[in-house]
Amino acid sequence: MRDYAKILESYCVDVESGAAISCRTVKLAIKRYRLERERAAIDDSEYLFDEKKFLKVCIFIEKCCRHVKAEWAGRPYILAPPQVFMIANIFGLVHRETGYRKYRKMMYCVGRKAGKSLFASALMAYMTVADSEFGAESFSLATTESQAKLVYGACRMMIAGSPSLKKHASITAKLIMFADPPFYESFIRPLGSDSRDKDGLSPHFTCLDELHEWASFHQELYNKMETGGGSRRQPLMCQITTAGSEDSLIWKAQMGLCNRILDSVEDGELGPGETYFAFLAQIDEDDDPLDESCWPKANPLMS
């Protein structure tokens, strides 16, 4: 087993020292994590950092999940340091009394070819079968069902290529069902705004793919999936996207909130968005987008 705690700390130190080329918002995400850990160390704090829960996710992904494309297909999925960092935040910070996760929503905005779909697929597999949730419902969600099938398809191939997961799964083009104990009717399915059956859902995990493509008329579906997990103990909405434009209204609103959350950290405060985790990898405002030395800011896996 790799030393994930050491990988986590080394990544934070590399970003803080400048050894890892990083943008302002990623540096603020590191600072926010430091503040959260400081607060969690106080005996009467509401939340604490549970290293075992963070390690459990890393171990599951690297043991059970596989790459699905090109020459990497079939090889074990080895987490990159920024991914270990995100997992530590999302799964490690838990309520002191209930043990439930603090973060219920995450934004992962990153440049193209940064492996965001595969990372989301690995999280989806974990949340469906290993998160101790009875009858977990997981959805790959997008503006169209065909787009939703991209992340779903990656997850389907990941599970089909995993000996430890495949033996428990019934896999079709539109449904991955885990019926054996301890999974108890947990499933994964794609869902688009053009899908017919969008009512009565109780999502434990939702991956919203390419949020920058969501228009204002998708707001109802967005709201439905965000509130649909109300009966779950610790649901998670995972938003993955590249940068959008002024016309990407939902993306713009969510990025605005994420930036306000991270901006508050600059003064040593933990401001709005108490249950919202944000990792925004992007070139900084004064950077030249044609300067290749800046590109690792938008794709931390290049560092």
PDB file of C-alpha atoms in Angstrom, residues 145-263:
ATOM      1  CA  GLU A 145     -28.418  10.945 -22.145  1.00  0.00           C
ATOM      2  CA  SER A 146     -25.779  10.349 -24.831  1.00  0.00           C
ATOM      3  CA  GLN A 147     -23.410  12.754 -23.038  1.00  0.00           C
ATOM      4  CA  ALA A 148     -24.232  11.104 -19.707  1.00  0.00           C
ATOM      5  CA  LYS A 149     -23.139   7.783 -21.171  1.00  0.00           C
ATOM      6  CA  LEU A 150     -19.558   9.051 -21.482  1.00  0.00           C
ATOM      7  CA  VAL A 151     -18.827   8.952 -17.757  1.00  0.00           C
ATOM      8  CA  TYR A 152     -21.213   6.018 -17.341  1.00  0.00           C
ATOM      9  CA  GLY A 153     -19.397   4.160 -20.137  1.00  0.00           C
ATOM     10  CA  ALA A 154     -16.027   4.752 -18.510  1.00  0.00           C
ATOM     11  CA  CYS A 155     -17.405   3.465 -15.210  1.00  0.00           C
ATOM     12  CA  ARG A 156     -18.957   0.463 -16.956  1.00  0.00           C
ATOM     13  CA  MET A 157     -15.634  -0.476 -18.563  1.00  0.00           C
ATOM     14  CA  MET A 158     -13.823   0.137 -15.288  1.00  0.00           C
ATOM     15  CA  ILE A 159     -16.112  -2.253 -13.432  1.00  0.00           C
ATOM     16  CA  ALA A 160     -16.119  -4.813 -16.253  1.00  0.00           C
ATOM     17  CA  GLY A 161     -12.317  -4.799 -16.192  1.00  0.00           C
ATOM     18  CA  SER A 162     -12.074  -5.229 -12.435  1.00  0.00           C
ATOM     19  CA  PRO A 163     -12.115  -8.880 -11.230  1.00  0.00           C
ATOM     20  CA  SER A 164     -13.170  -7.807  -7.728  1.00  0.00           C
ATOM     21  CA  LEU A 165     -16.134  -5.709  -8.954  1.00  0.00           C
ATOM     22  CA  LYS A 166     -17.252  -7.530 -12.093  1.00  0.00           C
ATOM     23  CA  LYS A 167     -18.246 -10.695 -10.234  1.00  0.00           C
ATOM     24  CA  HIS A 168     -20.874  -8.749  -8.267  1.00  0.00           C
ATOM     25  CA  ALA A 169     -22.232  -6.693 -11.171  1.00  0.00           C
ATOM     26  CA  SER A 170     -24.920  -7.145 -13.796  1.00  0.00           C
ATOM     27  CA  ILE A 171     -23.894  -4.779 -16.603  1.00  0.00           C
ATOM     28  CA  THR A 172     -25.998  -3.484 -19.499  1.00  0.00           C
ATOM     29  CA  ALA A 173     -25.845  -0.453 -21.790  1.00  0.00           C
ATOM     30  CA  LYS A 174     -27.975   1.604 -19.378  1.00  0.00           C
ATOM     31  CA  LEU A 175     -27.627  -0.030 -15.979  1.00  0.00           C
ATOM     32  CA  ILE A 176     -25.008  -1.484 -13.672  1.00  0.00           C
ATOM     33  CA  MET A 177     -26.748  -3.390 -10.887  1.00  0.00           C
ATOM     34  CA  PHE A 178     -25.155  -4.800  -7.740  1.00  0.00           C
ATOM     35  CA  ALA A 179     -27.680  -7.155  -6.185  1.00  0.00           C
ATOM     36  CA  ASP A 180     -25.496  -9.340  -3.953  1.00  0.00           C
ATOM     37  CA  PRO A 181     -24.980  -8.643  -0.241  1.00  0.00           C
ATOM     38  CA  PRO A 182     -23.672  -6.270   0.979  1.00  0.00           C
ATOM     39  CA  PHE A 183     -24.619  -4.146  -2.045  1.00  0.00           C
ATOM     40  CA  TYR A 184     -28.402  -4.773  -1.918  1.00  0.00           C
ATOM     41  CA  GLU A 185     -29.792  -3.369  -5.153  1.00  0.00           C
ATOM     42  CA  SER A 186     -27.259  -0.573  -5.521  1.00  0.00           C
ATOM     43  CA  PHE A 187     -26.995   0.666  -9.090  1.00  0.00           C
ATOM     44  CA  ILE A 188     -25.384   3.087 -11.528  1.00  0.00           C
ATOM     45  CA  ARG A 189     -27.157   4.546 -14.553  1.00  0.00           C
ATOM     46  CA  PRO A 190     -26.854   7.413 -17.055  1.00  0.00           C
ATOM     47  CA  LEU A 191     -29.429  10.186 -16.968  1.00  0.00           C
ATOM     48  CA  GLY A 192     -29.921  13.159 -19.274  1.00  0.00           C
ATOM     49  CA  SER A 193     -32.382  16.011 -19.404  1.00  0.00           C
ATOM     50  CA  ASP A 194     -33.955  14.134 -22.321  1.00  0.00           C
ATOM     51  CA  SER A 195     -34.388  10.917 -20.293  1.00  0.00           C
ATOM     52  CA  ARG A 196     -37.997   9.997 -19.566  1.00  0.00           C
ATOM     53  CA  ASP A 197     -37.811   8.744 -15.979  1.00  0.00           C
ATOM     54  CA  LYS A 198     -36.369  11.535 -13.858  1.00  0.00           C
ATOM     55  CA  ASP A 199     -38.830  11.457 -10.972  1.00  0.00           C
ATOM     56  CA  GLY A 200     -38.700   9.544  -7.706  1.00  0.00           C
ATOM     57  CA  LEU A 201     -34.914   9.390  -7.624  1.00  0.00           C
ATOM     58  CA  SER A 202     -32.915   9.177  -4.413  1.00  0.00           C
ATOM     59  CA  PRO A 203     -29.302   9.736  -5.454  1.00  0.00           C
ATOM     60  CA  HIS A 204     -26.451   8.850  -3.135  1.00  0.00           C
ATOM     61  CA  PHE A 205     -23.898   9.947  -5.749  1.00  0.00           C
ATOM     62  CA  THR A 206     -24.421  12.151  -8.775  1.00  0.00           C
ATOM     63  CA  CYS A 207     -21.782  13.091 -11.329  1.00  0.00           C
ATOM     64  CA  LEU A 208     -22.732  16.163 -13.348  1.00  0.00           C
ATOM     65  CA  ASP A 209     -20.610  16.029 -16.486  1.00  0.00           C
ATOM     66  CA  GLU A 210     -19.403  19.125 -18.357  1.00  0.00           C
ATOM     67  CA  LEU A 211     -21.290  21.644 -16.254  1.00  0.00           C
ATOM     68  CA  HIS A 212     -20.260  24.427 -18.641  1.00  0.00           C
ATOM     69  CA  GLU A 213     -22.736  23.001 -21.182  1.00  0.00           C
ATOM     70  CA  TRP A 214     -25.720  23.324 -18.832  1.00  0.00           C
ATOM     71  CA  ALA A 215     -28.092  26.102 -19.899  1.00  0.00           C
ATOM     72  CA  SER A 216     -30.736  27.908 -17.857  1.00  0.00           C
ATOM     73  CA  PHE A 217     -33.472  25.460 -18.934  1.00  0.00           C
ATOM     74  CA  HIS A 218     -31.477  22.658 -17.247  1.00  0.00           C
ATOM     75  CA  GLN A 219     -31.804  24.382 -13.875  1.00  0.00           C
ATOM     76  CA  GLU A 220     -34.868  22.346 -12.886  1.00  0.00           C
ATOM     77  CA  LEU A 221     -33.009  19.060 -13.407  1.00  0.00           C
ATOM     78  CA  TYR A 222     -30.001  20.447 -11.557  1.00  0.00           C
ATOM     79  CA  ASN A 223     -32.183  21.417  -8.590  1.00  0.00           C
ATOM     80  CA  LYS A 224     -34.005  18.080  -8.631  1.00  0.00           C
ATOM     81  CA  MET A 225     -30.760  16.100  -8.391  1.00  0.00           C
ATOM     82  CA  GLU A 226     -29.292  18.432  -5.784  1.00  0.00           C
ATOM     83  CA  THR A 227     -32.282  18.048  -3.480  1.00  0.00           C
ATOM     84  CA  GLY A 228     -33.083  14.435  -4.397  1.00  0.00           C
ATOM     85  CA  GLY A 229     -30.530  13.057  -1.950  1.00  0.00           C
ATOM     86  CA  GLY A 230     -32.360  14.544   1.023  1.00  0.00           C
ATOM     87  CA  SER A 231     -33.242  11.094   2.370  1.00  0.00           C
ATOM     88  CA  ARG A 232     -29.612   9.963   2.199  1.00  0.00           C
ATOM     89  CA  ARG A 233     -27.283  10.275   5.179  1.00  0.00           C
ATOM     90  CA  GLN A 234     -24.321  11.688   3.253  1.00  0.00           C
ATOM     91  CA  PRO A 235     -24.971  12.137  -0.476  1.00  0.00           C
ATOM     92  CA  LEU A 236     -22.348  13.613  -2.765  1.00  0.00           C
ATOM     93  CA  MET A 237     -22.860  15.714  -5.908  1.00  0.00           C
ATOM     94  CA  CYS A 238     -19.706  15.698  -8.052  1.00  0.00           C
ATOM     95  CA  GLN A 239     -19.480  18.385 -10.741  1.00  0.00           C
ATOM     96  CA  ILE A 240     -16.745  18.001 -13.360  1.00  0.00           C
ATOM     97  CA  THR A 241     -16.160  20.548 -16.079  1.00  0.00           C
ATOM     98  CA  THR A 242     -13.784  22.543 -18.184  1.00  0.00           C
ATOM     99  CA  ALA A 243     -14.071  26.324 -18.284  1.00  0.00           C
ATOM    100  CA  GLY A 244     -17.299  27.822 -19.605  1.00  0.00           C
ATOM    101  CA  SER A 245     -18.364  31.214 -20.913  1.00  0.00           C
ATOM    102  CA  GLU A 246     -20.759  34.000 -20.015  1.00  0.00           C
ATOM    103  CA  ASP A 247     -23.513  31.931 -21.664  1.00  0.00           C
ATOM    104  CA  SER A 248     -22.887  28.982 -19.316  1.00  0.00           C
ATOM    105  CA  LEU A 249     -25.259  30.287 -16.662  1.00  0.00           C
ATOM    106  CA  ILE A 250     -25.272  27.326 -14.246  1.00  0.00           C
ATOM    107  CA  TRP A 251     -21.506  26.926 -14.536  1.00  0.00           C
ATOM    108  CA  LYS A 252     -21.092  30.679 -14.031  1.00  0.00           C
ATOM    109  CA  ALA A 253     -23.254  30.699 -10.892  1.00  0.00           C
ATOM    110  CA  GLN A 254     -21.517  27.687  -9.349  1.00  0.00           C
ATOM    111  CA  MET A 255     -18.037  28.965 -10.196  1.00  0.00           C
ATOM    112  CA  GLY A 256     -18.937  32.332  -8.708  1.00  0.00           C
ATOM    113  CA  LEU A 257     -19.866  30.644  -5.443  1.00  0.00           C
ATOM    114  CA  CYS A 258     -16.724  28.490  -5.492  1.00  0.00           C
ATOM    115  CA  ASN A 259     -14.541  31.539  -6.053  1.00  0.00           C
ATOM    116  CA  ARG A 260     -16.213  33.347  -3.145  1.00  0.00           C
ATOM    117  CA  ILE A 261     -15.570  30.309  -0.946  1.00  0.00           C
ATOM    118  CA  LEU A 262     -11.883  30.278  -1.863  1.00  0.00           C
ATOM    119  CA  ASP A 263     -11.488  34.071  -1.754  1.00  0.00           C
TER     120      ASP A 263
END
